[in-house]
Short mmCIF file of C-alpha atoms and ligand atoms in Angstrom, two decimals:
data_model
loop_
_atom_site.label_atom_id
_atom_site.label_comp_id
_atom_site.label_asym_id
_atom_site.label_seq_id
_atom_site.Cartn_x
_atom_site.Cartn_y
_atom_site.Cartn_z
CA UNK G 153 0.00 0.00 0.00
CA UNK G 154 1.60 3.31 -0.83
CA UNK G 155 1.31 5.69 1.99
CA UNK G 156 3.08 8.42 0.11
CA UNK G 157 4.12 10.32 3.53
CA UNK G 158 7.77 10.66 3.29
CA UNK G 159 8.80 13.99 3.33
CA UNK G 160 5.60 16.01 4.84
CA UNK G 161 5.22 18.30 7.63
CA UNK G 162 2.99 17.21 10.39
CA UNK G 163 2.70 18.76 13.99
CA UNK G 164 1.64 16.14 16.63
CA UNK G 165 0.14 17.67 19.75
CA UNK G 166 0.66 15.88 22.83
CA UNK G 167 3.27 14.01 21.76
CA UNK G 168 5.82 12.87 24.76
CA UNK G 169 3.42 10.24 26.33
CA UNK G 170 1.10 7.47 25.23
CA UNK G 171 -0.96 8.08 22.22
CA UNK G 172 0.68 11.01 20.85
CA UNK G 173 4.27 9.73 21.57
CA UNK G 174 3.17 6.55 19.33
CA UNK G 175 1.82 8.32 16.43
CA UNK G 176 4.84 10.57 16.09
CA UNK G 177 6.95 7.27 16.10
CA UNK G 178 4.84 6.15 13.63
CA UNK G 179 4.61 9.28 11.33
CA UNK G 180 8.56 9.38 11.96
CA UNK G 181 9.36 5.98 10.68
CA UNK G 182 7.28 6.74 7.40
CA UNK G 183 9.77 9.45 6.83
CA UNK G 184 7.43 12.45 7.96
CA UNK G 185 9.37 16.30 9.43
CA UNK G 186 7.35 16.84 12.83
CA UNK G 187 6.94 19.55 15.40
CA UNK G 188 6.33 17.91 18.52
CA UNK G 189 4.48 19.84 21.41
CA UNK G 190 3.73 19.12 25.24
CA UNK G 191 4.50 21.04 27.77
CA UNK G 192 7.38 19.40 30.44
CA UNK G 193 10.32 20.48 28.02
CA UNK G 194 12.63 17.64 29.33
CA UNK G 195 10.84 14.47 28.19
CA UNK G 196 9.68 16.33 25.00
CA UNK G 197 13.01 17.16 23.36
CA UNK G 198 14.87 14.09 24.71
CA UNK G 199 11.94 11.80 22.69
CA UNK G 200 12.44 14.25 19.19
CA UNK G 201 15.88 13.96 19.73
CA UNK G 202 15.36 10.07 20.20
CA UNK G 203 13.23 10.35 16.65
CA UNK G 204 15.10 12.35 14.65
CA UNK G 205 18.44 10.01 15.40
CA UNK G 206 16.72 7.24 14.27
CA UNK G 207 14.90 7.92 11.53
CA UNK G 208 16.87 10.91 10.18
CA UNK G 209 13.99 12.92 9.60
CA UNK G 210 13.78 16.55 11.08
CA UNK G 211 11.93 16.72 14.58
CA UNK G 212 11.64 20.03 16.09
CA UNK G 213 10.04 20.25 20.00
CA UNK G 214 8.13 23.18 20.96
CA UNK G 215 7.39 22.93 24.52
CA UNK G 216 3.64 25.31 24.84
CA UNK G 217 0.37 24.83 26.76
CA UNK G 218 -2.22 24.23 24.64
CA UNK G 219 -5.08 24.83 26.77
CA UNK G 220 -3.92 28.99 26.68
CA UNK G 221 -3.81 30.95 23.46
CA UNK G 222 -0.76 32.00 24.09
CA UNK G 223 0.83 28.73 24.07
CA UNK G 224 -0.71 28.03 20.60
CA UNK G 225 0.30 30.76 19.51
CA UNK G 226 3.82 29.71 20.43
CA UNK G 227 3.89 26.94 18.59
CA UNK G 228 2.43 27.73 15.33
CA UNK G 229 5.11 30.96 15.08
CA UNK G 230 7.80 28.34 16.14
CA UNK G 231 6.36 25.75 13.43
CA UNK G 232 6.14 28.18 10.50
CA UNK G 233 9.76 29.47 11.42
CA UNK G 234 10.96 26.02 11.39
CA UNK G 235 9.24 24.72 8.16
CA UNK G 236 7.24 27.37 6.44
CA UNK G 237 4.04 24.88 5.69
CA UNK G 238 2.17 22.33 7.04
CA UNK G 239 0.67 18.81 5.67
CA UNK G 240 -1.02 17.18 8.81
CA UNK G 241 -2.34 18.37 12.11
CA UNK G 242 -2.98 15.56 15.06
CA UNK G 243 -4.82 17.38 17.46
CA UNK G 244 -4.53 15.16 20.52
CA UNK G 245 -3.42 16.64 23.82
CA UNK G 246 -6.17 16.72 25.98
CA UNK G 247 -6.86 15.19 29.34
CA UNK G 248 -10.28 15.52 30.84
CA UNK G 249 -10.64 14.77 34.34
CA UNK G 250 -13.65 11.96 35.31
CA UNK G 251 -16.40 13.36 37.65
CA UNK G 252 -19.94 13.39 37.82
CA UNK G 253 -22.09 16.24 37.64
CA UNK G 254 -20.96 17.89 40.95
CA UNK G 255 -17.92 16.26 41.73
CA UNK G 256 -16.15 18.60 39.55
CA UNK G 257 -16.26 22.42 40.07
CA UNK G 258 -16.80 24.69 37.50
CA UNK G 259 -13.13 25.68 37.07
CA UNK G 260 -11.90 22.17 36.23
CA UNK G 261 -14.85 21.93 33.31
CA UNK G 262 -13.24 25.08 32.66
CA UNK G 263 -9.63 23.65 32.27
CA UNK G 264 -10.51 20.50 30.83
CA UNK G 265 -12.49 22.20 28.17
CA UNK G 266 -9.55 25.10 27.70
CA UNK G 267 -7.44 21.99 26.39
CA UNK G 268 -9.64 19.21 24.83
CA UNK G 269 -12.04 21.48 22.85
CA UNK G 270 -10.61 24.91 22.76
CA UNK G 271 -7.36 23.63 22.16
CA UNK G 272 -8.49 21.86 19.01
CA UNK G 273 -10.27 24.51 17.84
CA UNK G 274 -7.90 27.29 17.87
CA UNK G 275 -4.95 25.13 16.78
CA UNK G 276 -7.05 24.32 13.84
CA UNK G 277 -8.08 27.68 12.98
CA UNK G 278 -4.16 28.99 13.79
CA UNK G 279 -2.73 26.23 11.08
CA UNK G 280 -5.96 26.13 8.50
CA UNK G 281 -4.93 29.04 6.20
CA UNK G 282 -0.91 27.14 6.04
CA UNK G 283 -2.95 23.88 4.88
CA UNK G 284 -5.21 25.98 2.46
CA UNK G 285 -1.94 27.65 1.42
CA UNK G 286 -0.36 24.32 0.97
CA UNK G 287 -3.74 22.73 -1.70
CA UNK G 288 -4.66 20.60 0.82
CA UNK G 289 -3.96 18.07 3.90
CA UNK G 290 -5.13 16.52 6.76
CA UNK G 291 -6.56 16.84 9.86
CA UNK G 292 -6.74 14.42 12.66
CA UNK G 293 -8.66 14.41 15.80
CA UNK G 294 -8.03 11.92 18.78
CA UNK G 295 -10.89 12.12 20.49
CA UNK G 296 -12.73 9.67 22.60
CA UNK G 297 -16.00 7.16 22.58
CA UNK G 298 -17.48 8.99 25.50
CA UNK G 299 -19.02 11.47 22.94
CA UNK G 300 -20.96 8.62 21.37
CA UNK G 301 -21.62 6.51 24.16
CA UNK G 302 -22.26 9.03 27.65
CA UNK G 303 -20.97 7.87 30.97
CA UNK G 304 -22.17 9.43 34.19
CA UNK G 305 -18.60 9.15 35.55
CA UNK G 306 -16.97 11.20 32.56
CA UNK G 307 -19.73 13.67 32.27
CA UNK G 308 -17.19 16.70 30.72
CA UNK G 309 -15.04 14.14 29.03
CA UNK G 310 -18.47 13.05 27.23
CA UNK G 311 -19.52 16.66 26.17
CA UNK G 312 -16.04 17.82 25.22
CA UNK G 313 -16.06 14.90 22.42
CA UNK G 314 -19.46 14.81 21.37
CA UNK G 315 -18.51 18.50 20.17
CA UNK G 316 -15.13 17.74 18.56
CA UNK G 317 -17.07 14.40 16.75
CA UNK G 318 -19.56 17.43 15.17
CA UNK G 319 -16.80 19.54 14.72
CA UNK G 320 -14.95 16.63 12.89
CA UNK G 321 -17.61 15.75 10.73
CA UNK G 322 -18.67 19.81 9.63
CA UNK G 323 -14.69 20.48 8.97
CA UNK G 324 -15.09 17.49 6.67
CA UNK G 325 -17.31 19.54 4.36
CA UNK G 326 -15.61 23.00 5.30
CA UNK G 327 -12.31 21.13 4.24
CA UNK G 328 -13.40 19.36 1.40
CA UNK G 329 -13.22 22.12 -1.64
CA UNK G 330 -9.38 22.83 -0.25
CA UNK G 331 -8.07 19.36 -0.39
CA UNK G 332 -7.92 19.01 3.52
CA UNK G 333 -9.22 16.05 4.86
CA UNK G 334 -10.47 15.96 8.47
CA UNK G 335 -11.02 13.17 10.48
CA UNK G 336 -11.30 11.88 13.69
CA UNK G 337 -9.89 8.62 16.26
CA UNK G 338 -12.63 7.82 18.61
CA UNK G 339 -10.04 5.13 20.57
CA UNK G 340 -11.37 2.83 23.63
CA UNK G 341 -9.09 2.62 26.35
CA UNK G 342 -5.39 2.43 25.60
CA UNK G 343 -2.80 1.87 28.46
CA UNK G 344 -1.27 5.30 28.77
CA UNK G 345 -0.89 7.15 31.51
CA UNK G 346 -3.53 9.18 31.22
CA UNK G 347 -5.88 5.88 31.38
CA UNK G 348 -4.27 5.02 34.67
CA UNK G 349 -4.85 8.17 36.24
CA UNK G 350 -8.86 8.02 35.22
CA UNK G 351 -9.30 4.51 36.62
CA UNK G 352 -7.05 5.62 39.99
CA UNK G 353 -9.71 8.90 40.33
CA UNK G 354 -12.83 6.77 39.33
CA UNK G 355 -11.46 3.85 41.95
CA UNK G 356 -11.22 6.47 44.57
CA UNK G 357 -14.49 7.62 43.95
CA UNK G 358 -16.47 4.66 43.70
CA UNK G 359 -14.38 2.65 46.53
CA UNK G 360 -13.07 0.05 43.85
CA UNK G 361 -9.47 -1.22 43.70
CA UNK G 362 -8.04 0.16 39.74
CA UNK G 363 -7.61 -3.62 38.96
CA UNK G 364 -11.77 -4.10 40.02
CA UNK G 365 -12.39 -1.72 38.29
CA UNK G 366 -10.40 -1.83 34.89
CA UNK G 367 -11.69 -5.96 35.10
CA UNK G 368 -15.33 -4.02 35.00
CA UNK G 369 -14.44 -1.58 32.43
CA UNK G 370 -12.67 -4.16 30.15
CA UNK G 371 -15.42 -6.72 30.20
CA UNK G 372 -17.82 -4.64 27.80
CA UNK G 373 -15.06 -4.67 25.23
CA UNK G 374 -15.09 -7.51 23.04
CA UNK G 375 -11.75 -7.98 22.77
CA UNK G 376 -11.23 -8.04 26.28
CA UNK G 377 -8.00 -5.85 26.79
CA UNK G 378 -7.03 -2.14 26.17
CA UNK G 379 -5.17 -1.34 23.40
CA UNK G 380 -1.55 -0.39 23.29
CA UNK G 381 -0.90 3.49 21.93
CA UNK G 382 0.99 1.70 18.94
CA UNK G 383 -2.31 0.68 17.71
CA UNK G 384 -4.20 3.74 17.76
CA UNK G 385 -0.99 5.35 15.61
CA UNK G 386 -0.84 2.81 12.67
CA UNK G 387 -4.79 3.92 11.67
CA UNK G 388 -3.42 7.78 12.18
CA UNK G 389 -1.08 7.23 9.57
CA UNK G 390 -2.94 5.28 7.40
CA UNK G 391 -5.95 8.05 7.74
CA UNK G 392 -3.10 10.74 7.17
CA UNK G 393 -1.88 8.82 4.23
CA UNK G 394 -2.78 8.59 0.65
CA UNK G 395 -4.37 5.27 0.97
CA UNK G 396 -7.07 6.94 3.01
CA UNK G 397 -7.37 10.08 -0.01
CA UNK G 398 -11.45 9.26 -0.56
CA UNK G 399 -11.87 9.81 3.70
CA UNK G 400 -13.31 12.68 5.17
CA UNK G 401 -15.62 13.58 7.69
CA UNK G 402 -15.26 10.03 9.14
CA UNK G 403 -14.95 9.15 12.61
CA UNK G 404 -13.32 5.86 13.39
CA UNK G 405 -14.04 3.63 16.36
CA UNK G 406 -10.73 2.30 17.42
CA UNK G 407 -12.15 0.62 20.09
CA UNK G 408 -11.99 -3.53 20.44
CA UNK G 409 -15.41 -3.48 19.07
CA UNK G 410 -16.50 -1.88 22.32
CA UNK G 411 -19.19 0.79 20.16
CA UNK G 412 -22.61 -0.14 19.63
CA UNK G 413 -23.39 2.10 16.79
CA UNK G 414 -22.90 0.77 13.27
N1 LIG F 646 -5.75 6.66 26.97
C1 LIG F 646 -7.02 6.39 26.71
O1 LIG F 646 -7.55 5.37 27.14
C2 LIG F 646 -7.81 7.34 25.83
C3 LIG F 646 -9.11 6.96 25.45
C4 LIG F 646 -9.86 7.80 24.67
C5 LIG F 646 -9.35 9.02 24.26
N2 LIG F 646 -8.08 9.37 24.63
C6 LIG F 646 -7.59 10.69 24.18
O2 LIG F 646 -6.35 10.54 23.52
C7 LIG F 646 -5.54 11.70 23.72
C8 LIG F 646 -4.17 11.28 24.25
O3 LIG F 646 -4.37 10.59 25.46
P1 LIG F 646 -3.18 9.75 26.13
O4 LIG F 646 -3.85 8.72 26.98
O5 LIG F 646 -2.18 9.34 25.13
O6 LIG F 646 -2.57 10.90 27.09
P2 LIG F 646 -1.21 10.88 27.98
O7 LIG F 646 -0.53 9.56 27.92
O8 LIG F 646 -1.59 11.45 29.31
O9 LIG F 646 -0.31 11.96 27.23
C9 LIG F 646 -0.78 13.27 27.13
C10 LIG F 646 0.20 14.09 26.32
O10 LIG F 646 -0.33 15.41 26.17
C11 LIG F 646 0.57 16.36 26.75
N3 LIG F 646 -0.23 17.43 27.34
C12 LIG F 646 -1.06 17.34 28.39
N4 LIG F 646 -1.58 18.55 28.67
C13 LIG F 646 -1.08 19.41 27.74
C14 LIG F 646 -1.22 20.80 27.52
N5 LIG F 646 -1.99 21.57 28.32
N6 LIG F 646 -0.56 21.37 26.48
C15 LIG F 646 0.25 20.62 25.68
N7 LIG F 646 0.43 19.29 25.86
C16 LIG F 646 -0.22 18.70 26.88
C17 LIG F 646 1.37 15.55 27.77
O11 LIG F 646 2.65 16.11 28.05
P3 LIG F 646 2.82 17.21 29.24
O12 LIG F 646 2.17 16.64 30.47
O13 LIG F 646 4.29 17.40 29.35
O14 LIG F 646 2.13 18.45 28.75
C18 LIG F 646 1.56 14.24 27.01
O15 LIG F 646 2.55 14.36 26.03
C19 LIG F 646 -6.32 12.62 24.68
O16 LIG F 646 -6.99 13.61 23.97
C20 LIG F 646 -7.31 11.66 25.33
O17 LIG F 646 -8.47 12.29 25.78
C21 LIG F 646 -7.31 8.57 25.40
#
């Protein structure tokens, strides 16, 4: 299958841990430049330093907060001074905290939503007129199932990506007379970090042990594990690939079969 990805320009948001960390390996080893961002600057430019010796290509690290303007604004000035133009966006840092309607306060909905929708939204609109620029190229959204399938224990995390999945699919059309494809990862759980510090604040709130209650988590998804961030990456770079050039608008359920919906 030809991808046809060597030598674009993608940024990867997000991308020192777990899902993000495994896509830009991914993207990397198909011969793709990258600007990495997340905001610890340590673990960031030691992994696109780790990248770029290994596959050759360039990696540049832009250490930002995505959840403030500011910080998007850093690293779309720091992108365009690097590389000038842009193929593929992978929108992905976010990390909404679990809680039920009251557990959380205002202020974390606030925080949550500053990173996992706002942050999507203005990076997309900050690097849109470089894609336009550019005839066309991709955009990809990591979302989450809890916007298709509501859970009273992730009550923000379910709103947030029920409005990035409509977001996902209107781009689509917005997109589609400039060449830029926009789609959208709806994974399950995948054994990050981030998963293990859900299941630790759900276990404290509902008084089961994080193995209890992963077992009860795990046991609605047909293939009976979580998935490992490797394979959430390889269907990001085959949707950011040529092989996926008739795709838009789609959201994919990279789940173990755990959706309903068909
Ligand atoms: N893991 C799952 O089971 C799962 C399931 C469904 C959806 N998802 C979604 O997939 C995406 C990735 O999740 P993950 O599990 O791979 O997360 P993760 O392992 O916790 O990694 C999160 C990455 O985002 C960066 N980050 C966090 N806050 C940031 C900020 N304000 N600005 C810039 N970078 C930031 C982190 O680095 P720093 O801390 O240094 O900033 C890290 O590189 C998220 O949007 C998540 O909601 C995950």
């Amino acid at each position: 299958m030809e991808l046809a990805l060597s030598g674009k320009i993608a940024i990867v948001t997000g991308a020192s841990e777990g899902i993000g960390k495994a896509t830009a390996e991914a993207l990397a080893a198909e011969g793709v430049q990258l600007t990495l961002c997340a905001r610890r600057e340590a673990p960031l430019r030691a992994w696109a330093s780790d990248l770029e010796q290994r596959h050759g290509n360039a990696v540049l690290a832009v250490p930002a907060d995505l959840a403030t303007e500011a910080g998007i604004a850093i690293l779309v000035a720091a992108h365009q001074a690097r590389f000038g133009v842009l193929d593929v966006l992978i929108n992905n840092a976010g990390s909404i905290r679990a809680g039920s309607l009251l557990s959380k306060t205002e202020l974390e909905w606030q925080e949550d939503f500053a990173l996992k929708f706002w942050g999507y939204v203005r990076l997309t609109r900050a690097v849109w007129p470089l894609l336009v620029a550019r005839g066309g190229g991709r955009v990809l959204n990591i979302i989450g199932g809890a916007g298709r399938q509501p859970s009273a224990g992730y009550l923000a995390g379910g709103a947030a990506n029920a409005g990035l999945m409509n977001l996902t699919k209107a781009l689509g059309d917005e997109g589609a007379p400039h060449g830029i494809l926009v789609n959208a990862i709806n994974p399950g759980a995948v054994r990050t970090a981030r998963w293990l510090s859900l299941m630790q604040r759900q276990s404290a709130e509902r008084g089961l042990s994080v193995p209890q209650l992963e077992a009860e988590q795990l046991a609605h998804v047909p293939l009976r594990r979580a998935a490992e961030p490797a394979e959430i990456a390889s269907v990001a770079v085959f949707l950011c690939s040529a092989a996926a050039s008739y795709v838009t608008g789609t959201i994919v359920q990279v789940d173990g079969g755990l959706a309903r919906s068909i």
